[in-house]
PDB file of C-alpha atoms in Angstrom:
ATOM      1  CA  MET A   1     142.554  66.406 104.561  1.00 90.00           C
ATOM      2  CA  ASP A   2     144.328  69.322 106.198  1.00 93.00           C
ATOM      3  CA  PHE A   3     142.928  71.184 109.192  1.00 95.00           C
ATOM      4  CA  ASP A   4     141.833  74.267 107.258  1.00 93.00           C
ATOM      5  CA  GLN A   5     139.687  72.200 104.881  1.00 94.00           C
ATOM      6  CA  ALA A   6     138.326  70.086 107.763  1.00 94.00           C
ATOM      7  CA  ASP A   7     137.526  73.236 109.744  1.00 95.00           C
ATOM      8  CA  ALA A   8     135.773  74.825 106.766  1.00 95.00           C
ATOM      9  CA  ILE A   9     133.604  71.709 106.249  1.00 95.00           C
ATOM     10  CA  ASN A  10     132.747  71.307 109.935  1.00 95.00           C
ATOM     11  CA  GLN A  11     131.977  75.012 110.377  1.00 96.00           C
ATOM     12  CA  ALA A  12     129.775  75.101 107.277  1.00 95.00           C
ATOM     13  CA  ILE A  13     127.766  72.084 108.461  1.00 95.00           C
ATOM     14  CA  ARG A  14     127.437  73.523 111.972  1.00 96.00           C
ATOM     15  CA  LEU A  15     126.298  76.931 110.726  1.00 96.00           C
ATOM     16  CA  LEU A  16     123.850  75.464 108.228  1.00 96.00           C
ATOM     17  CA  SER A  17     122.338  73.270 110.926  1.00 94.00           C
ATOM     18  CA  LEU A  18     121.971  76.152 113.395  1.00 96.00           C
ATOM     19  CA  ARG A  19     120.572  78.602 110.876  1.00 96.00           C
ATOM     20  CA  HIS A  20     118.233  76.102 109.219  1.00 96.00           C
ATOM     21  CA  ARG A  21     116.809  75.148 112.618  1.00 95.00           C
ATOM     22  CA  ALA A  22     116.385  78.812 113.586  1.00 96.00           C
ATOM     23  CA  ARG A  23     114.654  79.603 110.289  1.00 97.00           C
ATOM     24  CA  ALA A  24     112.413  76.553 110.678  1.00 96.00           C
ATOM     25  CA  ALA A  25     111.534  77.668 114.221  1.00 96.00           C
ATOM     26  CA  ALA A  26     110.593  81.131 112.957  1.00 97.00           C
ATOM     27  CA  LEU A  27     108.368  79.637 110.257  1.00 97.00           C
ATOM     28  CA  LEU A  28     106.755  77.075 112.576  1.00 97.00           C
ATOM     29  CA  ALA A  29     105.985  79.509 115.405  1.00 97.00           C
ATOM     30  CA  PRO A  30     102.947  81.114 113.707  1.00 97.00           C
ATOM     31  CA  LEU A  31     101.493  77.586 113.380  1.00 96.00           C
ATOM     32  CA  GLY A  32     101.972  77.039 117.125  1.00 95.00           C
ATOM     33  CA  LEU A  33     104.706  74.450 116.554  1.00 96.00           C
ATOM     34  CA  HIS A  34     108.230  74.033 117.872  1.00 93.00           C
ATOM     35  CA  PRO A  35     111.066  72.383 115.902  1.00 92.00           C
ATOM     36  CA  GLY A  36     110.660  68.617 115.942  1.00 92.00           C
ATOM     37  CA  GLN A  37     106.891  68.671 116.197  1.00 95.00           C
ATOM     38  CA  GLU A  38     106.602  69.174 112.450  1.00 96.00           C
ATOM     39  CA  ALA A  39     108.620  66.003 111.849  1.00 95.00           C
ATOM     40  CA  LEU A  40     106.226  64.045 114.067  1.00 96.00           C
ATOM     41  CA  LEU A  41     103.206  65.407 112.184  1.00 97.00           C
ATOM     42  CA  LEU A  42     104.756  64.710 108.790  1.00 97.00           C
ATOM     43  CA  GLU A  43     105.760  61.167 109.798  1.00 96.00           C
ATOM     44  CA  LEU A  44     102.204  60.374 110.903  1.00 97.00           C
ATOM     45  CA  ALA A  45     100.834  61.940 107.714  1.00 97.00           C
ATOM     46  CA  ARG A  46     103.203  59.726 105.705  1.00 96.00           C
ATOM     47  CA  THR A  47     102.705  56.457 107.569  1.00 95.00           C
ATOM     48  CA  GLY A  48      99.397  56.645 109.382  1.00 95.00           C
ATOM     49  CA  PRO A  49      98.887  55.653 113.033  1.00 96.00           C
ATOM     50  CA  MET A  50     101.813  54.040 114.770  1.00 94.00           C
ATOM     51  CA  ILE A  51     102.975  52.993 118.208  1.00 93.00           C
ATOM     52  CA  GLN A  52     104.849  55.759 119.981  1.00 91.00           C
ATOM     53  CA  ALA A  53     108.025  53.626 120.246  1.00 90.00           C
ATOM     54  CA  GLN A  54     107.979  53.094 116.462  1.00 92.00           C
ATOM     55  CA  LEU A  55     107.482  56.813 115.980  1.00 93.00           C
ATOM     56  CA  SER A  56     110.502  57.488 118.170  1.00 92.00           C
ATOM     57  CA  GLU A  57     112.608  55.157 116.034  1.00 91.00           C
ATOM     58  CA  ALA A  58     111.309  56.623 112.764  1.00 93.00           C
ATOM     59  CA  LEU A  59     112.141  60.156 113.921  1.00 92.00           C
ATOM     60  CA  GLY A  60     115.534  59.230 115.363  1.00 88.00           C
ATOM     61  CA  CYS A  61     114.488  60.760 118.695  1.00 87.00           C
ATOM     62  CA  GLU A  62     114.661  59.492 122.235  1.00 90.00           C
ATOM     63  CA  PRO A  63     111.312  58.140 123.506  1.00 90.00           C
ATOM     64  CA  PRO A  64     110.966  60.860 126.193  1.00 92.00           C
ATOM     65  CA  SER A  65     111.243  63.544 123.483  1.00 92.00           C
ATOM     66  CA  VAL A  66     108.481  61.904 121.455  1.00 93.00           C
ATOM     67  CA  THR A  67     106.349  61.558 124.590  1.00 92.00           C
ATOM     68  CA  LEU A  68     106.716  65.273 125.326  1.00 94.00           C
ATOM     69  CA  MET A  69     105.969  66.287 121.721  1.00 94.00           C
ATOM     70  CA  SER A  70     102.998  63.918 121.644  1.00 94.00           C
ATOM     71  CA  ARG A  71     101.559  65.348 124.843  1.00 94.00           C
ATOM     72  CA  LYS A  72     101.793  68.896 123.529  1.00 95.00           C
ATOM     73  CA  LEU A  73     100.307  68.008 120.144  1.00 96.00           C
ATOM     74  CA  GLU A  74      97.535  66.027 121.847  1.00 96.00           C
ATOM     75  CA  ALA A  75      96.746  68.966 124.152  1.00 96.00           C
ATOM     76  CA  SER A  76      96.414  71.213 121.095  1.00 96.00           C
ATOM     77  CA  GLY A  77      94.105  68.690 119.410  1.00 96.00           C
ATOM     78  CA  HIS A  78      96.415  67.702 116.548  1.00 97.00           C
ATOM     79  CA  ILE A  79      96.998  64.072 117.504  1.00 97.00           C
ATOM     80  CA  ARG A  80      95.188  61.383 119.451  1.00 96.00           C
ATOM     81  CA  ARG A  81      96.879  58.766 121.612  1.00 93.00           C
ATOM     82  CA  THR A  82      95.104  55.551 122.524  1.00 92.00           C
ATOM     83  CA  PRO A  83      96.324  52.430 124.318  1.00 90.00           C
ATOM     84  CA  ALA A  84      97.550  49.728 121.959  1.00 87.00           C
ATOM     85  CA  PRO A  85      95.220  46.691 122.102  1.00 87.00           C
ATOM     86  CA  SER A  86      98.151  44.269 122.298  1.00 83.00           C
ATOM     87  CA  ASP A  87     100.106  46.203 124.969  1.00 82.00           C
ATOM     88  CA  LYS A  88      98.317  48.593 127.323  1.00 78.00           C
ATOM     89  CA  ARG A  89     101.663  50.243 128.168  1.00 84.00           C
ATOM     90  CA  ALA A  90     102.113  51.291 124.524  1.00 87.00           C
ATOM     91  CA  SER A  91     100.254  54.157 122.884  1.00 88.00           C
ATOM     92  CA  ILE A  92      99.072  54.366 119.305  1.00 92.00           C
ATOM     93  CA  VAL A  93      99.506  57.872 117.951  1.00 94.00           C
ATOM     94  CA  GLU A  94      97.391  59.190 115.086  1.00 96.00           C
ATOM     95  CA  LEU A  95      96.559  62.510 113.489  1.00 97.00           C
ATOM     96  CA  THR A  96      93.220  64.173 114.084  1.00 97.00           C
ATOM     97  CA  ASP A  97      91.500  66.172 111.336  1.00 97.00           C
ATOM     98  CA  SER A  98      93.178  69.254 112.788  1.00 97.00           C
ATOM     99  CA  GLY A  99      96.550  67.474 112.664  1.00 97.00           C
ATOM    100  CA  ARG A 100      96.056  66.476 109.026  1.00 97.00           C
ATOM    101  CA  ALA A 101      95.254  70.085 108.114  1.00 97.00           C
ATOM    102  CA  LEU A 102      98.297  71.273 110.048  1.00 97.00           C
ATOM    103  CA  ALA A 103     100.502  68.676 108.329  1.00 97.00           C
ATOM    104  CA  ASP A 104      99.354  70.105 104.971  1.00 97.00           C
ATOM    105  CA  GLN A 105     100.406  73.572 106.138  1.00 97.00           C
ATOM    106  CA  VAL A 106     103.760  72.197 107.294  1.00 97.00           C
ATOM    107  CA  ARG A 107     104.319  70.580 103.876  1.00 97.00           C
ATOM    108  CA  GLU A 108     103.877  73.983 102.225  1.00 96.00           C
ATOM    109  CA  LEU A 109     106.163  75.618 104.753  1.00 96.00           C
ATOM    110  CA  TRP A 110     108.766  72.879 104.201  1.00 96.00           C
ATOM    111  CA  ARG A 111     108.678  73.397 100.437  1.00 96.00           C
ATOM    112  CA  GLY A 112     109.287  77.102 100.932  1.00 96.00           C
ATOM    113  CA  LEU A 113     112.143  76.511 103.374  1.00 97.00           C
ATOM    114  CA  ALA A 114     113.798  74.074 100.964  1.00 96.00           C
ATOM    115  CA  ASP A 115     113.434  76.572  98.121  1.00 96.00           C
ATOM    116  CA  GLU A 116     115.016  79.301 100.272  1.00 96.00           C
ATOM    117  CA  THR A 117     117.829  76.992 101.319  1.00 96.00           C
ATOM    118  CA  VAL A 118     118.870  75.964  97.790  1.00 97.00           C
ATOM    119  CA  THR A 119     118.345  79.327  96.069  1.00 97.00           C
ATOM    120  CA  GLY A 120     121.139  79.984  93.608  1.00 97.00           C
ATOM    121  CA  LEU A 121     122.261  76.379  93.277  1.00 97.00           C
ATOM    122  CA  PRO A 122     122.199  74.638  89.902  1.00 97.00           C
ATOM    123  CA  ALA A 123     119.358  72.127  89.436  1.00 97.00           C
ATOM    124  CA  GLU A 124     121.869  69.238  89.227  1.00 97.00           C
ATOM    125  CA  THR A 125     123.310  70.192  92.616  1.00 97.00           C
ATOM    126  CA  VAL A 126     119.830  70.455  94.145  1.00 97.00           C
ATOM    127  CA  ALA A 127     118.956  67.020  92.759  1.00 97.00           C
ATOM    128  CA  ALA A 128     122.154  65.550  94.232  1.00 97.00           C
ATOM    129  CA  LEU A 129     121.799  67.159  97.677  1.00 96.00           C
ATOM    130  CA  PRO A 130     119.550  64.562  99.361  1.00 96.00           C
ATOM    131  CA  GLY A 131     121.961  61.777  98.434  1.00 96.00           C
ATOM    132  CA  ILE A 132     125.002  63.765  99.554  1.00 95.00           C
ATOM    133  CA  LEU A 133     123.404  64.795 102.834  1.00 94.00           C
ATOM    134  CA  ASN A 134     122.166  61.250 103.516  1.00 93.00           C
ATOM    135  CA  THR A 135     125.691  59.947 102.907  1.00 93.00           C
ATOM    136  CA  LEU A 136     127.112  62.526 105.332  1.00 92.00           C
ATOM    137  CA  THR A 137     124.516  61.530 107.925  1.00 90.00           C
ATOM    138  CA  ALA A 138     125.274  57.835 107.460  1.00 89.00           C
ATOM    139  CA  ASN A 139     128.998  58.537 107.763  1.00 90.00           C
ATOM    140  CA  VAL A 140     128.481  60.294 111.079  1.00 88.00           C
ATOM    141  CA  ASP A 141     126.025  57.641 112.316  1.00 84.00           C
ATOM    142  CA  THR A 142     128.255  54.664 111.549  1.00 68.00           C
ATOM    143  CA  ARG A 143     131.671  55.888 112.603  1.00 54.00           C
ATOM    144  CA  PRO A 144     132.905  54.667 115.974  1.00 61.00           C
ATOM    145  CA  PRO A 145     133.766  57.462 118.411  1.00 58.00           C
ATOM    146  CA  ALA A 146     137.187  58.963 117.767  1.00 55.00           C
ATOM    147  CA  ARG A 147     139.790  57.810 120.229  1.00 56.00           C
ATOM    148  CA  ALA A 148     142.083  60.307 121.817  1.00 50.00           C
ATOM    149  CA  ARG A 149     145.461  60.366 120.162  1.00 48.00           C
ATOM    150  CA  SER A 150     148.559  60.370 122.332  1.00 48.00           C
TER     151      SER A 150
END
């Protein structure tokens, strides 16, 4: 691949990521959420209660980030954290009724954001996007760091 094509791909991915995150932030703000918190809510809605360390792994976030998000969501009454019976150092995180209602609102918001994002694309392309994007993510996740060339 030549540099111009590589640059076009990398720039497009970078811009999409920045703009998608900014749009998500604008949509989440009226719900009192910051980017990342919606993923935590949706993960708990999908899986049910889980240990905070498992939640960190499921979200692909560092444990301190999940701890901070959990504290904020707990303070706003959307989640509950309780000590795990088997390990008092671990916390089980679960949605409250308020959190479940908020997760439903986030699902609707997420549908709208996805619709906005793929507007104008053929249905076949939209259907293929999750697989393509997951492949790109896996490619980035599994590649060893590039070594400096002499």
